[in-house]
């Protein structure tokens, strides 16, 4: 099992009050799955994504990623886990505005201490894979929203992570660009990439092969026959 969350709780402290956000979450994801976690604003889906992405820790529970107990990983090593095991795609792209597409994609490889020639080769190959081989040296302000998101996906995949995490990846896109990005996720999943996507949009969620609903910090599995219908 690639990802195992068992009896996860997450509370926040507001003044003297304890505010429960996640309540007894158990979620297992196998390698090669395409999962959508769907819920409205305030449902706890972003908090769950932050825990899966090792950006936050649960208040209690068990969290295993690729056989490693994430709650025993020291903070200094957590960045290495995120760098090598997880790729992130955000609604707002998070591209460096003054850097070219290829330099944006190569950024994780700098942190991974990959030599420059190899960085550029791998970044160019990643951009070619998302259909942007003719936009290597374009800056973000020269790209459409859909192209920016494809650059972000190339950056997320350039280090060959175990899991691609996408947080509302079509939220800032028009319908045509959204369709292209979702088709790309489907293609990557067919090639063996494990995709976990957070969304509030049922039309986006149905593109996944498995859907989990989250509401008021609790999850429920959607029957397989309902997914994609």
PDB file of C-alpha atoms in Angstrom:
ATOM      1  CA  UNK A   1       0.000   0.000   0.000  1.00  0.00           C
ATOM      2  CA  UNK A   2       1.470   3.345  -1.055  1.00  0.00           C
ATOM      3  CA  UNK A   3      -0.488   5.623   1.298  1.00  0.00           C
ATOM      4  CA  UNK A   4      -2.113   4.640   4.587  1.00  0.00           C
ATOM      5  CA  UNK A   5      -3.999   7.083   6.793  1.00  0.00           C
ATOM      6  CA  UNK A   6      -5.567   5.400   9.818  1.00  0.00           C
ATOM      7  CA  UNK A   7      -7.826   7.131  12.354  1.00  0.00           C
ATOM      8  CA  UNK A   8      -6.472  10.592  11.552  1.00  0.00           C
ATOM      9  CA  UNK A   9      -7.699  13.529  13.619  1.00  0.00           C
ATOM     10  CA  UNK A  10      -6.718  17.165  13.192  1.00  0.00           C
ATOM     11  CA  UNK A  11      -7.663  19.870  15.682  1.00  0.00           C
ATOM     12  CA  UNK A  12      -6.831  23.563  15.679  1.00  0.00           C
ATOM     13  CA  UNK A  13      -6.696  25.786  18.734  1.00  0.00           C
ATOM     14  CA  UNK A  14      -8.569  29.089  18.538  1.00  0.00           C
ATOM     15  CA  UNK A  15      -8.100  30.945  21.791  1.00  0.00           C
ATOM     16  CA  UNK A  16      -9.350  28.586  24.488  1.00  0.00           C
ATOM     17  CA  UNK A  17     -11.383  26.508  22.025  1.00  0.00           C
ATOM     18  CA  UNK A  18     -10.400  23.268  20.315  1.00  0.00           C
ATOM     19  CA  UNK A  19     -11.799  23.182  16.764  1.00  0.00           C
ATOM     20  CA  UNK A  20     -11.932  19.694  15.221  1.00  0.00           C
ATOM     21  CA  UNK A  21     -11.286  19.727  11.460  1.00  0.00           C
ATOM     22  CA  UNK A  22     -10.635  16.072  10.594  1.00  0.00           C
ATOM     23  CA  UNK A  23     -12.466  13.341  12.480  1.00  0.00           C
ATOM     24  CA  UNK A  24     -11.329   9.724  12.374  1.00  0.00           C
ATOM     25  CA  UNK A  25     -10.150   9.691   8.748  1.00  0.00           C
ATOM     26  CA  UNK A  26      -9.061   6.309   7.407  1.00  0.00           C
ATOM     27  CA  UNK A  27      -7.923   6.293   3.785  1.00  0.00           C
ATOM     28  CA  UNK A  28      -5.712   3.821   1.912  1.00  0.00           C
ATOM     29  CA  UNK A  29      -4.388   4.450  -1.608  1.00  0.00           C
ATOM     30  CA  UNK A  30      -2.624   1.851  -3.720  1.00  0.00           C
ATOM     31  CA  UNK A  31       0.123   2.638  -6.209  1.00  0.00           C
ATOM     32  CA  UNK A  32      -1.328   3.588  -9.597  1.00  0.00           C
ATOM     33  CA  UNK A  33      -4.712   4.788  -8.314  1.00  0.00           C
ATOM     34  CA  UNK A  34      -6.482   7.942  -9.520  1.00  0.00           C
ATOM     35  CA  UNK A  35      -8.408   9.311  -6.549  1.00  0.00           C
ATOM     36  CA  UNK A  36     -10.541  12.430  -6.213  1.00  0.00           C
ATOM     37  CA  UNK A  37     -11.291  13.828  -2.757  1.00  0.00           C
ATOM     38  CA  UNK A  38     -14.404  15.920  -3.185  1.00  0.00           C
ATOM     39  CA  UNK A  39     -16.029  18.311  -0.759  1.00  0.00           C
ATOM     40  CA  UNK A  40     -17.344  21.866  -0.348  1.00  0.00           C
ATOM     41  CA  UNK A  41     -15.413  24.789   1.101  1.00  0.00           C
ATOM     42  CA  UNK A  42     -14.738  24.224   4.799  1.00  0.00           C
ATOM     43  CA  UNK A  43     -15.164  20.457   4.580  1.00  0.00           C
ATOM     44  CA  UNK A  44     -11.567  19.725   5.626  1.00  0.00           C
ATOM     45  CA  UNK A  45     -10.297  18.663   2.206  1.00  0.00           C
ATOM     46  CA  UNK A  46      -7.402  21.146   2.114  1.00  0.00           C
ATOM     47  CA  UNK A  47      -6.333  20.122   5.626  1.00  0.00           C
ATOM     48  CA  UNK A  48      -6.387  16.493   4.506  1.00  0.00           C
ATOM     49  CA  UNK A  49      -4.337  17.399   1.433  1.00  0.00           C
ATOM     50  CA  UNK A  50      -1.777  19.196   3.621  1.00  0.00           C
ATOM     51  CA  UNK A  51      -1.372  16.094   5.773  1.00  0.00           C
ATOM     52  CA  UNK A  52      -1.034  13.784   2.753  1.00  0.00           C
ATOM     53  CA  UNK A  53       1.485  16.238   1.301  1.00  0.00           C
ATOM     54  CA  UNK A  54       3.506  16.281   4.534  1.00  0.00           C
ATOM     55  CA  UNK A  55       2.889  20.015   4.916  1.00  0.00           C
ATOM     56  CA  UNK A  56       1.094  19.501   8.229  1.00  0.00           C
ATOM     57  CA  UNK A  57       0.877  16.799  10.879  1.00  0.00           C
ATOM     58  CA  UNK A  58      -2.256  15.227  12.341  1.00  0.00           C
ATOM     59  CA  UNK A  59      -3.188  15.722  15.974  1.00  0.00           C
ATOM     60  CA  UNK A  60      -3.349  11.944  16.289  1.00  0.00           C
ATOM     61  CA  UNK A  61      -3.537   8.855  14.119  1.00  0.00           C
ATOM     62  CA  UNK A  62      -1.163   6.837  11.926  1.00  0.00           C
ATOM     63  CA  UNK A  63       0.297   7.917   8.583  1.00  0.00           C
ATOM     64  CA  UNK A  64       2.427   5.639   6.401  1.00  0.00           C
ATOM     65  CA  UNK A  65       3.815   6.739   3.032  1.00  0.00           C
ATOM     66  CA  UNK A  66       5.555   4.147   0.887  1.00  0.00           C
ATOM     67  CA  UNK A  67       6.231   2.024   3.975  1.00  0.00           C
ATOM     68  CA  UNK A  68       7.650   4.898   6.023  1.00  0.00           C
ATOM     69  CA  UNK A  69       6.042   6.173   9.227  1.00  0.00           C
ATOM     70  CA  UNK A  70       5.613   9.880   8.521  1.00  0.00           C
ATOM     71  CA  UNK A  71       4.984  10.736  12.160  1.00  0.00           C
ATOM     72  CA  UNK A  72       8.496   9.571  13.026  1.00  0.00           C
ATOM     73  CA  UNK A  73      10.216  11.579  10.296  1.00  0.00           C
ATOM     74  CA  UNK A  74      12.039  14.554  11.779  1.00  0.00           C
ATOM     75  CA  UNK A  75      11.200  18.003  10.437  1.00  0.00           C
ATOM     76  CA  UNK A  76      14.645  18.338   8.860  1.00  0.00           C
ATOM     77  CA  UNK A  77      14.031  15.246   6.721  1.00  0.00           C
ATOM     78  CA  UNK A  78      10.459  16.056   5.744  1.00  0.00           C
ATOM     79  CA  UNK A  79      11.590  18.339   2.912  1.00  0.00           C
ATOM     80  CA  UNK A  80      13.422  15.382   1.361  1.00  0.00           C
ATOM     81  CA  UNK A  81      10.233  13.302   1.506  1.00  0.00           C
ATOM     82  CA  UNK A  82       8.283  16.056  -0.246  1.00  0.00           C
ATOM     83  CA  UNK A  83      11.028  16.521  -2.824  1.00  0.00           C
ATOM     84  CA  UNK A  84      11.369  12.874  -3.824  1.00  0.00           C
ATOM     85  CA  UNK A  85       7.981  11.290  -3.064  1.00  0.00           C
ATOM     86  CA  UNK A  86       5.422  14.022  -3.790  1.00  0.00           C
ATOM     87  CA  UNK A  87       4.654  16.339  -6.685  1.00  0.00           C
ATOM     88  CA  UNK A  88       2.341  19.317  -6.110  1.00  0.00           C
ATOM     89  CA  UNK A  89      -0.017  21.094  -8.501  1.00  0.00           C
ATOM     90  CA  UNK A  90      -1.890  24.145  -7.171  1.00  0.00           C
ATOM     91  CA  UNK A  91      -4.874  26.142  -8.387  1.00  0.00           C
ATOM     92  CA  UNK A  92      -2.733  29.285  -8.663  1.00  0.00           C
ATOM     93  CA  UNK A  93       0.145  27.588 -10.552  1.00  0.00           C
ATOM     94  CA  UNK A  94       2.863  28.943  -8.187  1.00  0.00           C
ATOM     95  CA  UNK A  95       5.296  29.665 -11.023  1.00  0.00           C
ATOM     96  CA  UNK A  96       8.217  32.070 -10.646  1.00  0.00           C
ATOM     97  CA  UNK A  97       7.077  35.017 -12.796  1.00  0.00           C
ATOM     98  CA  UNK A  98      10.481  36.076 -14.140  1.00  0.00           C
ATOM     99  CA  UNK A  99      11.760  32.581 -14.938  1.00  0.00           C
ATOM    100  CA  UNK A 100      11.191  30.672 -18.163  1.00  0.00           C
ATOM    101  CA  UNK A 101       9.063  27.544 -18.344  1.00  0.00           C
ATOM    102  CA  UNK A 102      12.121  25.308 -18.442  1.00  0.00           C
ATOM    103  CA  UNK A 103      13.708  27.045 -15.435  1.00  0.00           C
ATOM    104  CA  UNK A 104      10.462  26.740 -13.462  1.00  0.00           C
ATOM    105  CA  UNK A 105      10.298  23.018 -14.212  1.00  0.00           C
ATOM    106  CA  UNK A 106      13.971  22.515 -13.351  1.00  0.00           C
ATOM    107  CA  UNK A 107      13.618  24.150  -9.927  1.00  0.00           C
ATOM    108  CA  UNK A 108      13.007  20.928  -7.910  1.00  0.00           C
ATOM    109  CA  UNK A 109      16.058  19.392  -9.538  1.00  0.00           C
ATOM    110  CA  UNK A 110      18.237  22.194  -8.150  1.00  0.00           C
ATOM    111  CA  UNK A 111      17.135  21.229  -4.639  1.00  0.00           C
ATOM    112  CA  UNK A 112      17.808  17.589  -5.545  1.00  0.00           C
ATOM    113  CA  UNK A 113      21.379  18.636  -6.521  1.00  0.00           C
ATOM    114  CA  UNK A 114      21.048  17.380 -10.099  1.00  0.00           C
ATOM    115  CA  UNK A 115      23.802  18.805 -12.375  1.00  0.00           C
ATOM    116  CA  UNK A 116      22.705  21.654 -14.633  1.00  0.00           C
ATOM    117  CA  UNK A 117      23.002  19.825 -17.970  1.00  0.00           C
ATOM    118  CA  UNK A 118      20.898  16.938 -16.661  1.00  0.00           C
ATOM    119  CA  UNK A 119      18.415  19.384 -15.084  1.00  0.00           C
ATOM    120  CA  UNK A 120      17.811  21.074 -18.410  1.00  0.00           C
ATOM    121  CA  UNK A 121      17.500  17.748 -20.240  1.00  0.00           C
ATOM    122  CA  UNK A 122      14.934  16.397 -17.788  1.00  0.00           C
ATOM    123  CA  UNK A 123      13.002  19.674 -17.625  1.00  0.00           C
ATOM    124  CA  UNK A 124      12.785  19.841 -21.423  1.00  0.00           C
ATOM    125  CA  UNK A 125      11.607  16.218 -21.550  1.00  0.00           C
ATOM    126  CA  UNK A 126       8.931  16.952 -18.917  1.00  0.00           C
ATOM    127  CA  UNK A 127       7.671  19.952 -20.897  1.00  0.00           C
ATOM    128  CA  UNK A 128       7.603  17.897 -24.074  1.00  0.00           C
ATOM    129  CA  UNK A 129       5.478  15.308 -22.238  1.00  0.00           C
ATOM    130  CA  UNK A 130       2.850  17.950 -21.428  1.00  0.00           C
ATOM    131  CA  UNK A 131       2.871  19.326 -24.981  1.00  0.00           C
ATOM    132  CA  UNK A 132       4.951  22.444 -24.411  1.00  0.00           C
ATOM    133  CA  UNK A 133       8.181  21.662 -26.233  1.00  0.00           C
ATOM    134  CA  UNK A 134       7.778  24.883 -28.229  1.00  0.00           C
ATOM    135  CA  UNK A 135       7.366  27.029 -25.097  1.00  0.00           C
ATOM    136  CA  UNK A 136      10.558  26.149 -23.199  1.00  0.00           C
ATOM    137  CA  UNK A 137      11.783  29.727 -22.882  1.00  0.00           C
ATOM    138  CA  UNK A 138       8.459  31.507 -22.482  1.00  0.00           C
ATOM    139  CA  UNK A 139       7.850  33.296 -19.190  1.00  0.00           C
ATOM    140  CA  UNK A 140       4.535  32.774 -17.356  1.00  0.00           C
ATOM    141  CA  UNK A 141       3.092  36.091 -18.596  1.00  0.00           C
ATOM    142  CA  UNK A 142       3.517  34.782 -22.156  1.00  0.00           C
ATOM    143  CA  UNK A 143       1.483  31.648 -21.454  1.00  0.00           C
ATOM    144  CA  UNK A 144      -2.246  30.985 -21.185  1.00  0.00           C
ATOM    145  CA  UNK A 145      -3.755  29.685 -17.950  1.00  0.00           C
ATOM    146  CA  UNK A 146      -3.877  26.153 -19.294  1.00  0.00           C
ATOM    147  CA  UNK A 147      -0.256  26.340 -20.430  1.00  0.00           C
ATOM    148  CA  UNK A 148       0.808  27.635 -17.013  1.00  0.00           C
ATOM    149  CA  UNK A 149      -0.905  24.690 -15.354  1.00  0.00           C
ATOM    150  CA  UNK A 150       0.818  22.273 -17.732  1.00  0.00           C
ATOM    151  CA  UNK A 151       4.163  23.849 -16.789  1.00  0.00           C
ATOM    152  CA  UNK A 152       3.200  23.303 -13.145  1.00  0.00           C
ATOM    153  CA  UNK A 153       2.363  19.655 -13.869  1.00  0.00           C
ATOM    154  CA  UNK A 154       5.707  19.183 -15.640  1.00  0.00           C
ATOM    155  CA  UNK A 155       7.456  20.680 -12.607  1.00  0.00           C
ATOM    156  CA  UNK A 156       5.534  18.363 -10.283  1.00  0.00           C
ATOM    157  CA  UNK A 157       6.515  15.304 -12.329  1.00  0.00           C
ATOM    158  CA  UNK A 158      10.136  16.135 -13.176  1.00  0.00           C
ATOM    159  CA  UNK A 159      11.493  14.367 -10.084  1.00  0.00           C
ATOM    160  CA  UNK A 160       9.408  11.214 -10.722  1.00  0.00           C
ATOM    161  CA  UNK A 161       7.426  11.415  -7.463  1.00  0.00           C
ATOM    162  CA  UNK A 162       5.415   8.537  -6.017  1.00  0.00           C
ATOM    163  CA  UNK A 163       2.258  10.655  -5.843  1.00  0.00           C
ATOM    164  CA  UNK A 164       0.988  13.631  -7.832  1.00  0.00           C
ATOM    165  CA  UNK A 165      -1.123  15.843  -5.541  1.00  0.00           C
ATOM    166  CA  UNK A 166      -3.413  18.303  -7.288  1.00  0.00           C
ATOM    167  CA  UNK A 167      -5.306  20.906  -5.233  1.00  0.00           C
ATOM    168  CA  UNK A 168      -8.235  22.339  -7.252  1.00  0.00           C
ATOM    169  CA  UNK A 169      -6.082  22.094 -10.418  1.00  0.00           C
ATOM    170  CA  UNK A 170      -8.787  23.450 -12.746  1.00  0.00           C
ATOM    171  CA  UNK A 171     -10.119  26.154 -10.428  1.00  0.00           C
ATOM    172  CA  UNK A 172      -8.494  29.026 -12.343  1.00  0.00           C
ATOM    173  CA  UNK A 173      -9.018  27.620 -15.849  1.00  0.00           C
ATOM    174  CA  UNK A 174     -11.647  27.941 -18.562  1.00  0.00           C
ATOM    175  CA  UNK A 175     -13.561  24.843 -19.646  1.00  0.00           C
ATOM    176  CA  UNK A 176     -11.302  24.042 -22.618  1.00  0.00           C
ATOM    177  CA  UNK A 177      -8.105  24.314 -20.566  1.00  0.00           C
ATOM    178  CA  UNK A 178      -9.701  22.326 -17.741  1.00  0.00           C
ATOM    179  CA  UNK A 179     -10.494  19.495 -20.132  1.00  0.00           C
ATOM    180  CA  UNK A 180      -6.911  19.474 -21.444  1.00  0.00           C
ATOM    181  CA  UNK A 181      -5.447  19.364 -17.923  1.00  0.00           C
ATOM    182  CA  UNK A 182      -7.781  16.549 -16.850  1.00  0.00           C
ATOM    183  CA  UNK A 183      -6.938  14.585 -19.991  1.00  0.00           C
ATOM    184  CA  UNK A 184      -3.274  14.994 -19.061  1.00  0.00           C
ATOM    185  CA  UNK A 185      -3.901  13.663 -15.548  1.00  0.00           C
ATOM    186  CA  UNK A 186      -5.670  10.670 -17.095  1.00  0.00           C
ATOM    187  CA  UNK A 187      -2.746  10.027 -19.419  1.00  0.00           C
ATOM    188  CA  UNK A 188      -0.228  10.259 -16.579  1.00  0.00           C
ATOM    189  CA  UNK A 189      -2.309   7.853 -14.512  1.00  0.00           C
ATOM    190  CA  UNK A 190      -2.455   5.387 -17.416  1.00  0.00           C
ATOM    191  CA  UNK A 191       1.358   5.536 -17.438  1.00  0.00           C
ATOM    192  CA  UNK A 192       1.392   4.473 -13.783  1.00  0.00           C
ATOM    193  CA  UNK A 193       1.401   7.774 -11.888  1.00  0.00           C
ATOM    194  CA  UNK A 194      -0.640   7.795  -8.672  1.00  0.00           C
ATOM    195  CA  UNK A 195      -2.891  10.863  -8.765  1.00  0.00           C
ATOM    196  CA  UNK A 196      -4.742  12.341  -5.771  1.00  0.00           C
ATOM    197  CA  UNK A 197      -6.890  15.330  -6.676  1.00  0.00           C
ATOM    198  CA  UNK A 198      -8.774  17.676  -4.350  1.00  0.00           C
ATOM    199  CA  UNK A 199     -11.855  19.312  -5.846  1.00  0.00           C
ATOM    200  CA  UNK A 200     -15.271  20.774  -5.066  1.00  0.00           C
ATOM    201  CA  UNK A 201     -16.446  20.159  -8.644  1.00  0.00           C
ATOM    202  CA  UNK A 202     -18.374  16.952  -9.357  1.00  0.00           C
ATOM    203  CA  UNK A 203     -17.542  17.251 -13.064  1.00  0.00           C
ATOM    204  CA  UNK A 204     -13.846  17.206 -12.235  1.00  0.00           C
ATOM    205  CA  UNK A 205     -14.188  14.426  -9.674  1.00  0.00           C
ATOM    206  CA  UNK A 206     -15.845  12.070 -12.133  1.00  0.00           C
ATOM    207  CA  UNK A 207     -12.641  12.026 -14.205  1.00  0.00           C
ATOM    208  CA  UNK A 208     -10.999  10.022 -11.418  1.00  0.00           C
ATOM    209  CA  UNK A 209     -11.351   6.256 -11.064  1.00  0.00           C
ATOM    210  CA  UNK A 210     -12.222   6.484  -7.374  1.00  0.00           C
ATOM    211  CA  UNK A 211     -13.994   9.226  -5.424  1.00  0.00           C
ATOM    212  CA  UNK A 212     -14.014   9.903  -1.688  1.00  0.00           C
ATOM    213  CA  UNK A 213     -16.438  12.527  -0.359  1.00  0.00           C
ATOM    214  CA  UNK A 214     -15.484  14.672   2.629  1.00  0.00           C
ATOM    215  CA  UNK A 215     -17.973  16.685   4.648  1.00  0.00           C
ATOM    216  CA  UNK A 216     -17.506  18.256   8.081  1.00  0.00           C
ATOM    217  CA  UNK A 217     -14.165  16.485   8.454  1.00  0.00           C
ATOM    218  CA  UNK A 218     -15.493  12.984   7.804  1.00  0.00           C
ATOM    219  CA  UNK A 219     -15.080  10.911   4.654  1.00  0.00           C
ATOM    220  CA  UNK A 220     -17.238   8.401   2.859  1.00  0.00           C
ATOM    221  CA  UNK A 221     -16.301   6.185  -0.057  1.00  0.00           C
ATOM    222  CA  UNK A 222     -18.405   6.562  -3.185  1.00  0.00           C
ATOM    223  CA  UNK A 223     -19.495   3.222  -4.708  1.00  0.00           C
ATOM    224  CA  UNK A 224     -17.365   2.341  -7.749  1.00  0.00           C
ATOM    225  CA  UNK A 225     -20.386   2.145 -10.027  1.00  0.00           C
ATOM    226  CA  UNK A 226     -21.204   5.803  -9.282  1.00  0.00           C
ATOM    227  CA  UNK A 227     -17.742   7.068 -10.263  1.00  0.00           C
ATOM    228  CA  UNK A 228     -17.700   8.551 -13.738  1.00  0.00           C
ATOM    229  CA  UNK A 229     -21.490   8.395 -14.056  1.00  0.00           C
TER     230      UNK A 229
END
